[in-house]
Structure formats: structure tokens, C-alpha cells
Amino acid sequence: AAAAAAAAAERELDPVTCFLLSTYDDVRVSDDELREKDAIMNLLKHVVHSVRPEADIVAFGSIQSGLALKNSDIDACILLPDIGEEMEEFASECFERFTALGFEGKYLRKARIPIIKLLSDTKNRYYYGFQCDIGFNNQLAIYNTSLLHQYSLIDPRCKQLAILVKYWAKQKRINSPYYGTLSSYGYVLMVLFYLIHVVRPAVLPNLQDSPHKQDLYVEGFNVGFVRGTTVARRNTESLPQLLAGFYGFFAHEFNYRESVISIRQPGGLLKKVDKDWTLAKEHTGSADQVIKDRYVLAIEDPFEITHNVGRTVSKAGLFEIRGEFMQATRLLNAATLHSTSAIRKLRA
Ligand code: CTP
Ligand code: MG
């Protein structure tokens, strides 16, 4: 971090940018930790192959999108198409072999689709925190992870903002989907929405709205997006300007009552009424639990467009989240003002 701060100072960056970049460097996952996670995935792959040669296990989520913080969990998914009835047997066999290797965890068999949670490594082989959630055949999550990854490659400020906002949400305790606030994935979609559809000139193009996109249908949803192009960026705002703009927009401008945050929609404009996302609905989840779909904060998944990523957010949760957006706006604006006047004084 000290090196990054020094490098930034050399490039004559303003103090707020230096502060944000050094925080970014402190909180994001290191290459060393990513290598360790990679080795863990290879070990798990080995186990899964040994149960069924045609099965595979892949990582998704932040480890894969490049938007991970330090000591991040591994989100993984076992792929074994057309398994049907034998799923239960296959999953419990995998779990037994993971346990035999020295991992401790839980196998949640109540769910219609099993989930394996590996919570610790009894052999203490790993330097960084170890936790791994393993699901089955969750193809859409793999595609949405690669969309996030593609966006993060277009402009370095995208990755910096997403990681800073995720870290901030965890610090402020407004990143608890089980307790009425929003998942990390939800915050990242809000950042992308700001960079694609709000700030002008835009920082990011809409990768799902382009003649160069190839349509591809997975589980009934179009997961096509433009891959592998870097687009010239006209926006030259600094990191603090973008961050302040993001917080300011979601603190004071976004119409939470009527609008839906949608990154794929051309123009980004979507209304709750148009999607029939107005009254909370209940449905049965894969573990036969009752899930309440709320629409207090409406964030459309980029591919699974019937899914509200913000469905976990309660009225009280949104109140808290907006309060933090307002507080962050005030702090950032004050810091920017303060530092420019400090620099002016220094130069005078
Ligand atoms: N995901 C999803 N739909 C949701 C929540 C999550 O499809 N409503 C998938 C996405 O592929 C996402 C992944 O699950 O990338 C992990 O979600 P989450 O843990 O919220 O994001 P991470 O970036 O992994 O955050 P953290 O570093 O906090 O684990
Ligand atoms: Mg994760």
C-alpha cells in the first residue's frame, strides 16, 4: 500500500485519489491468495473427477470475476448435466471425499438442489481464510460472473469502484442478504449501472446492447454479450469524482419507488410497473422454504430478467442503505473540498 501511495504521489494525483487507491490496494485480494485459491480448486476438481470423470467443478463469483476482497470465499459449482435422480448420491459421495481429504463442512441435503459448504481445513494447509460454497449446475451464475469480469477489464476504474463499494458495504454492515440488505453482486450491478447508464460521457458501453453480440440461450435466458473488445473511453473523471457521483446518484437522484436498476436495458430505464414488480410475492424455494420476493429495491439480473437481485432488501434495509449513501456523499464531498483547499494553500 505504501508503494502504491508513493507511486500515485509521484504521478501527482490528488490526496483523495491517493487515499482511495491505497485503500483499494489494501483490501483487494492479492495474486498470492488467488494462486492459493486456484490450487484449492484444482484439488476439488481432482476429487470431483474421481467420483465421475464426466463431472467438473468451476469457480464463479468474485474469485472468478476479479472483484474479490482479501480472504474471500470461493463460490464454486459442480457441472454434471442430465444427472437427474442420481444427484443426491453423487453429491454425498463428493462430500465424503472432501471430508476424507481433511475439509470440514456441511452438506445441505434438504434442498432440492444439494449444497455443500466447506467451512474449514482441519489440516491447516492454507495461509488465507478458507471457505467454499459448492452448488450444482448453476450455469447462469457462471455466465453472469463472466459478464462482470468482461466489464472489469474495460476500464481500471470499474474494478476499483466495485471493490471499494463492496468493501464499504461490508464495513457499514449493509451487505447482509439474510438480514434485509443487499448482496455484493447487487452492489456491483449498481456500480455497473452508474458507469453504463448514468455518468456522461459513459465509462462503460452496454455489452448486452450491441450489433456485435451473439445471442446464446441458457435455461431459457439470453446470456449473449460482446466479448473480447476494449472500447475507447471518453470519460476522464477521477476515481473520487466517479465514487462521489455514484453515491450522490443513489442517495438523492434514483427513484427507488418506481424504477428498476437494469444494466442490460438500452438506456437503463425500466419501471417496476412494466415488470409487474410491485407487490411482494411468495414462492417456494429449492429447500421447500417460503421465499418472499420483495420489490423495495429492484435490481434486474442482467440475464435472468425475472430475478430481482434486490429481493432480499426490506424497507428498513433500504432506509439504512440510503442513509449510508447520503453519509458517504457528504464525507467524500467534504474530503475533496478540504484537500483541494489544502493543496491551494500549499501552492500559494
Ligand atoms: N449470484 C446470482 N444471483 C444473486 C446473487 C449472487 O447469480 N442474487 C451469483 C453471481 O454469479 C455472483 C455470485 O453469485 O457473482 C456471488 O455472489 P456474491 O457472493 O454476492 O458476490 P461476490 O462478488 O462473490 O461477493 P463476496 O466477495 O462478498 O463473496
Ligand atoms: Mg462470493
Coordinates of N, CA and C in Angstrom, one line a residue, residues 139-243:
Q139 N -25.6 -22.7 -14.1 CA -25.0 -22.2 -15.3 C -25.1 -20.7 -15.4
L140 N -26.2 -20.1 -15.0 CA -26.4 -18.7 -15.2 C -25.4 -17.9 -14.3
A141 N -25.1 -18.4 -13.2 CA -24.1 -17.7 -12.3 C -22.7 -17.6 -13.0
I142 N -22.4 -18.7 -13.7 CA -21.1 -18.7 -14.4 C -21.1 -17.7 -15.5
Y143 N -22.3 -17.5 -16.2 CA -22.3 -16.5 -17.3 C -22.4 -15.1 -16.7
N144 N -23.1 -14.9 -15.6 CA -23.1 -13.5 -15.1 C -21.8 -13.1 -14.5
T145 N -21.1 -14.1 -14.0 CA -19.7 -13.8 -13.5 C -18.8 -13.4 -14.7
S146 N -18.9 -14.1 -15.8 CA -18.0 -13.7 -16.9 C -18.4 -12.3 -17.5
L147 N -19.7 -12.0 -17.4 CA -20.1 -10.6 -17.8 C -19.4 -9.5 -16.9
L148 N -19.5 -9.8 -15.6 CA -18.9 -8.9 -14.6 C -17.4 -8.8 -14.9
H149 N -16.8 -9.9 -15.2 CA -15.3 -9.9 -15.5 C -15.0 -9.1 -16.7
Q150 N -15.8 -9.3 -17.8 CA -15.6 -8.6 -19.0 C -15.7 -7.1 -18.8
Y151 N -16.7 -6.6 -18.0 CA -16.8 -5.2 -17.7 C -15.6 -4.7 -16.9
S152 N -15.1 -5.5 -16.0 CA -14.0 -5.1 -15.1 C -12.7 -4.9 -15.9
L153 N -12.6 -5.6 -17.1 CA -11.4 -5.4 -17.9 C -11.4 -4.2 -18.8
I154 N -12.6 -3.6 -19.0 CA -12.7 -2.5 -20.0 C -12.0 -1.2 -19.4
D155 N -12.2 -1.0 -18.2 CA -11.6 0.3 -17.6 C -11.2 0.0 -16.1
P156 N -9.9 0.3 -15.8 CA -9.5 0.0 -14.4 C -10.4 0.6 -13.3
R157 N -11.0 1.8 -13.7 CA -11.8 2.4 -12.6 C -13.1 1.6 -12.3
C158 N -13.5 0.7 -13.2 CA -14.6 -0.1 -12.9 C -14.3 -1.1 -11.8
K159 N -13.2 -1.8 -11.9 CA -12.7 -2.7 -10.9 C -12.5 -2.0 -9.5
Q160 N -11.8 -0.8 -9.6 CA -11.5 -0.1 -8.4 C -12.8 0.3 -7.7
L161 N -13.8 0.9 -8.4 CA -15.0 1.3 -7.8 C -15.8 0.1 -7.2
A162 N -15.9 -1.0 -8.0 CA -16.6 -2.1 -7.5 C -16.0 -2.7 -6.2
I163 N -14.7 -2.8 -6.1 CA -14.1 -3.3 -4.9 C -14.2 -2.3 -3.8
L164 N -14.1 -1.0 -4.0 CA -14.2 -0.1 -2.9 C -15.7 -0.1 -2.4
V165 N -16.6 -0.1 -3.3 CA -18.0 -0.1 -2.8 C -18.4 -1.4 -2.1
K166 N -17.9 -2.6 -2.5 CA -18.1 -3.8 -1.8 C -17.5 -3.7 -0.4
Y167 N -16.3 -3.2 -0.3 CA -15.6 -3.1 1.0 C -16.4 -2.2 1.9
W168 N -16.8 -1.0 1.4 CA -17.5 0.0 2.1 C -18.8 -0.7 2.7
A169 N -19.5 -1.4 1.8 CA -20.8 -2.0 2.2 C -20.6 -3.0 3.3
K170 N -19.5 -3.8 3.3 CA -19.2 -4.7 4.4 C -18.9 -4.0 5.7
Q171 N -18.1 -2.9 5.6 CA -17.7 -2.1 6.8 C -19.0 -1.5 7.4
K172 N -19.9 -1.1 6.6 CA -21.1 -0.4 7.1 C -22.2 -1.5 7.4
R173 N -21.9 -2.7 7.3 CA -22.9 -3.8 7.6 C -24.2 -3.6 6.8
I174 N -24.1 -3.3 5.6 CA -25.3 -3.2 4.7 C -25.2 -4.2 3.6
N175 N -24.4 -5.3 3.8 CA -24.2 -6.3 2.9 C -24.6 -7.7 3.5
S176 N -25.8 -7.8 4.0 CA -26.3 -9.0 4.6 C -27.7 -9.4 4.1
P177 N -27.6 -10.1 2.9 CA -28.9 -10.5 2.3 C -29.8 -11.2 3.3
Y178 N -29.3 -12.0 4.2 CA -30.1 -12.7 5.2 C -30.8 -11.8 6.2
Y179 N -30.3 -10.6 6.3 CA -30.9 -9.6 7.3 C -31.4 -8.4 6.7
G180 N -31.9 -8.5 5.5 CA -32.7 -7.4 4.9 C -31.9 -6.4 4.1
T181 N -30.6 -6.6 3.9 CA -29.8 -5.7 3.0 C -29.4 -6.4 1.7
L182 N -28.3 -5.9 1.0 CA -28.1 -6.4 -0.3 C -26.8 -7.2 -0.5
S183 N -26.8 -8.2 -1.4 CA -25.6 -9.0 -1.7 C -24.6 -8.1 -2.4
S184 N -23.3 -8.6 -2.3 CA -22.2 -8.0 -3.1 C -22.6 -7.9 -4.5
Y185 N -23.1 -8.9 -5.1 CA -23.5 -9.0 -6.5 C -24.4 -7.8 -6.8
G186 N -25.4 -7.5 -5.9 CA -26.3 -6.4 -6.1 C -25.5 -5.0 -6.1
Y187 N -24.6 -4.8 -5.2 CA -23.8 -3.6 -5.2 C -23.0 -3.4 -6.5
V188 N -22.4 -4.5 -7.0 CA -21.6 -4.5 -8.2 C -22.6 -4.1 -9.4
L189 N -23.8 -4.6 -9.4 CA -24.7 -4.3 -10.5 C -25.1 -2.8 -10.4
M190 N -25.2 -2.2 -9.2 CA -25.4 -0.8 -9.1 C -24.3 0.1 -9.6
V191 N -23.0 -0.4 -9.3 CA -21.9 0.3 -9.8 C -21.9 0.3 -11.4
L192 N -22.1 -0.9 -12.0 CA -22.1 -1.0 -13.4 C -23.2 -0.1 -14.0
F193 N -24.4 -0.1 -13.4 CA -25.5 0.7 -13.9 C -25.0 2.2 -13.9
Y194 N -24.4 2.7 -12.9 CA -23.9 4.0 -12.9 C -22.9 4.3 -14.0
L195 N -22.0 3.4 -14.2 CA -20.9 3.6 -15.2 C -21.4 3.4 -16.7
I196 N -22.5 2.6 -16.8 CA -23.0 2.4 -18.2 C -24.1 3.5 -18.5
H197 N -25.0 3.7 -17.6 CA -26.2 4.4 -17.9 C -26.4 5.8 -17.3
V198 N -25.6 6.1 -16.3 CA -25.9 7.4 -15.6 C -24.8 8.4 -15.9
V199 N -23.5 8.1 -15.6 CA -22.5 9.1 -15.8 C -22.3 9.4 -17.3
R200 N -22.2 10.7 -17.7 CA -22.0 11.1 -19.0 C -20.8 12.0 -19.2
P201 N -19.9 11.7 -20.2 CA -19.9 10.5 -21.0 C -19.8 9.2 -20.2
A202 N -20.3 8.1 -20.8 CA -20.3 6.9 -20.1 C -18.8 6.4 -19.9
V203 N -18.6 5.6 -18.8 CA -17.3 4.9 -18.7 C -17.3 3.6 -19.4
L204 N -18.5 2.9 -19.3 CA -18.6 1.6 -19.9 C -19.7 1.5 -21.0
P205 N -19.4 0.8 -22.1 CA -20.5 0.5 -23.0 C -21.5 -0.5 -22.5
N206 N -22.6 -0.6 -23.1 CA -23.6 -1.7 -22.7 C -23.2 -3.0 -23.5
L207 N -22.6 -3.9 -22.9 CA -22.1 -5.1 -23.7 C -23.3 -6.0 -24.1
Q208 N -24.5 -5.8 -23.6 CA -25.6 -6.6 -24.0 C -26.5 -5.9 -25.0
D209 N -26.1 -4.7 -25.4 CA -26.8 -4.0 -26.4 C -25.9 -3.5 -27.5
S210 N -25.6 -4.5 -28.4 CA -24.6 -4.2 -29.5 C -24.9 -5.1 -30.6
P211 N -24.7 -4.6 -31.9 CA -24.9 -5.5 -33.0 C -23.9 -6.6 -33.1
H212 N -22.8 -6.4 -32.3 CA -21.7 -7.5 -32.4 C -22.0 -8.6 -31.4
K213 N -23.1 -8.5 -30.7 CA -23.3 -9.5 -29.6 C -23.9 -10.8 -30.3
Q214 N -23.5 -11.9 -29.8 CA -24.1 -13.2 -30.3 C -25.0 -13.7 -29.3
D215 N -26.3 -13.9 -29.7 CA -27.3 -14.5 -28.8 C -26.9 -15.9 -28.4
L216 N -27.2 -16.3 -27.2 CA -27.0 -17.6 -26.7 C -28.0 -17.9 -25.6
Y217 N -28.8 -18.9 -25.7 CA -29.8 -19.2 -24.7 C -29.4 -20.3 -23.7
V218 N -29.5 -19.9 -22.4 CA -29.2 -20.9 -21.4 C -30.3 -20.9 -20.4
E219 N -30.9 -22.0 -20.1 CA -32.0 -22.1 -19.2 C -33.1 -21.1 -19.6
G220 N -33.3 -20.9 -20.9 CA -34.4 -20.0 -21.3 C -34.0 -18.5 -21.3
F221 N -32.8 -18.2 -20.9 CA -32.5 -16.7 -20.9 C -31.3 -16.4 -21.9
N222 N -31.4 -15.2 -22.5 CA -30.3 -14.8 -23.4 C -29.1 -14.4 -22.7
V223 N -28.0 -15.1 -22.7 CA -26.8 -14.8 -22.0 C -25.7 -14.2 -22.9
G224 N -26.2 -13.8 -24.1 CA -25.2 -13.2 -25.0 C -24.7 -11.8 -24.6
F225 N -23.4 -11.6 -24.8 CA -22.9 -10.2 -24.7 C -21.6 -10.1 -25.5
V226 N -21.1 -8.9 -25.7 CA -19.9 -8.7 -26.5 C -18.7 -9.1 -25.7
R227 N -17.9 -10.0 -26.2 CA -16.7 -10.5 -25.5 C -15.5 -10.0 -26.2
G228 N -14.5 -9.7 -25.4 CA -13.1 -9.5 -26.0 C -12.8 -8.2 -26.7
T229 N -13.7 -7.2 -26.6 CA -13.3 -5.9 -27.2 C -13.1 -4.9 -26.1
T230 N -12.1 -4.1 -26.3 CA -12.0 -3.0 -25.4 C -12.4 -1.7 -26.1
V231 N -13.2 -0.9 -25.4 CA -13.8 0.2 -26.1 C -13.2 1.5 -25.6
A232 N -12.9 2.4 -26.6 CA -12.3 3.6 -26.2 C -13.2 4.4 -25.2
R233 N -12.6 4.9 -24.2 CA -13.4 5.6 -23.2 C -13.2 7.1 -23.3
R234 N -14.3 7.8 -23.3 CA -14.2 9.3 -23.4 C -14.3 9.9 -22.0
N235 N -14.8 9.2 -21.0 CA -14.9 9.8 -19.7 C -13.6 9.8 -19.0
T236 N -13.2 11.0 -18.5 CA -11.9 11.2 -17.9 C -12.0 11.5 -16.4
E237 N -13.2 11.3 -15.8 CA -13.3 11.7 -14.4 C -12.4 10.9 -13.5
S238 N -12.0 11.5 -12.4 CA -11.1 10.8 -11.5 C -11.9 9.8 -10.6
L239 N -11.2 8.9 -10.0 CA -11.8 7.9 -9.1 C -12.7 8.6 -8.0
P240 N -12.2 9.6 -7.3 CA -13.1 10.3 -6.3 C -14.4 10.9 -7.0
Q241 N -14.2 11.5 -8.2 CA -15.4 12.1 -8.8 C -16.4 11.0 -9.1
L242 N -16.0 9.9 -9.7 CA -16.9 8.8 -10.0 C -17.6 8.2 -8.8
L243 N -16.8 8.0 -7.7 CA -17.3 7.5 -6.5 C -18.3 8.4 -5.9

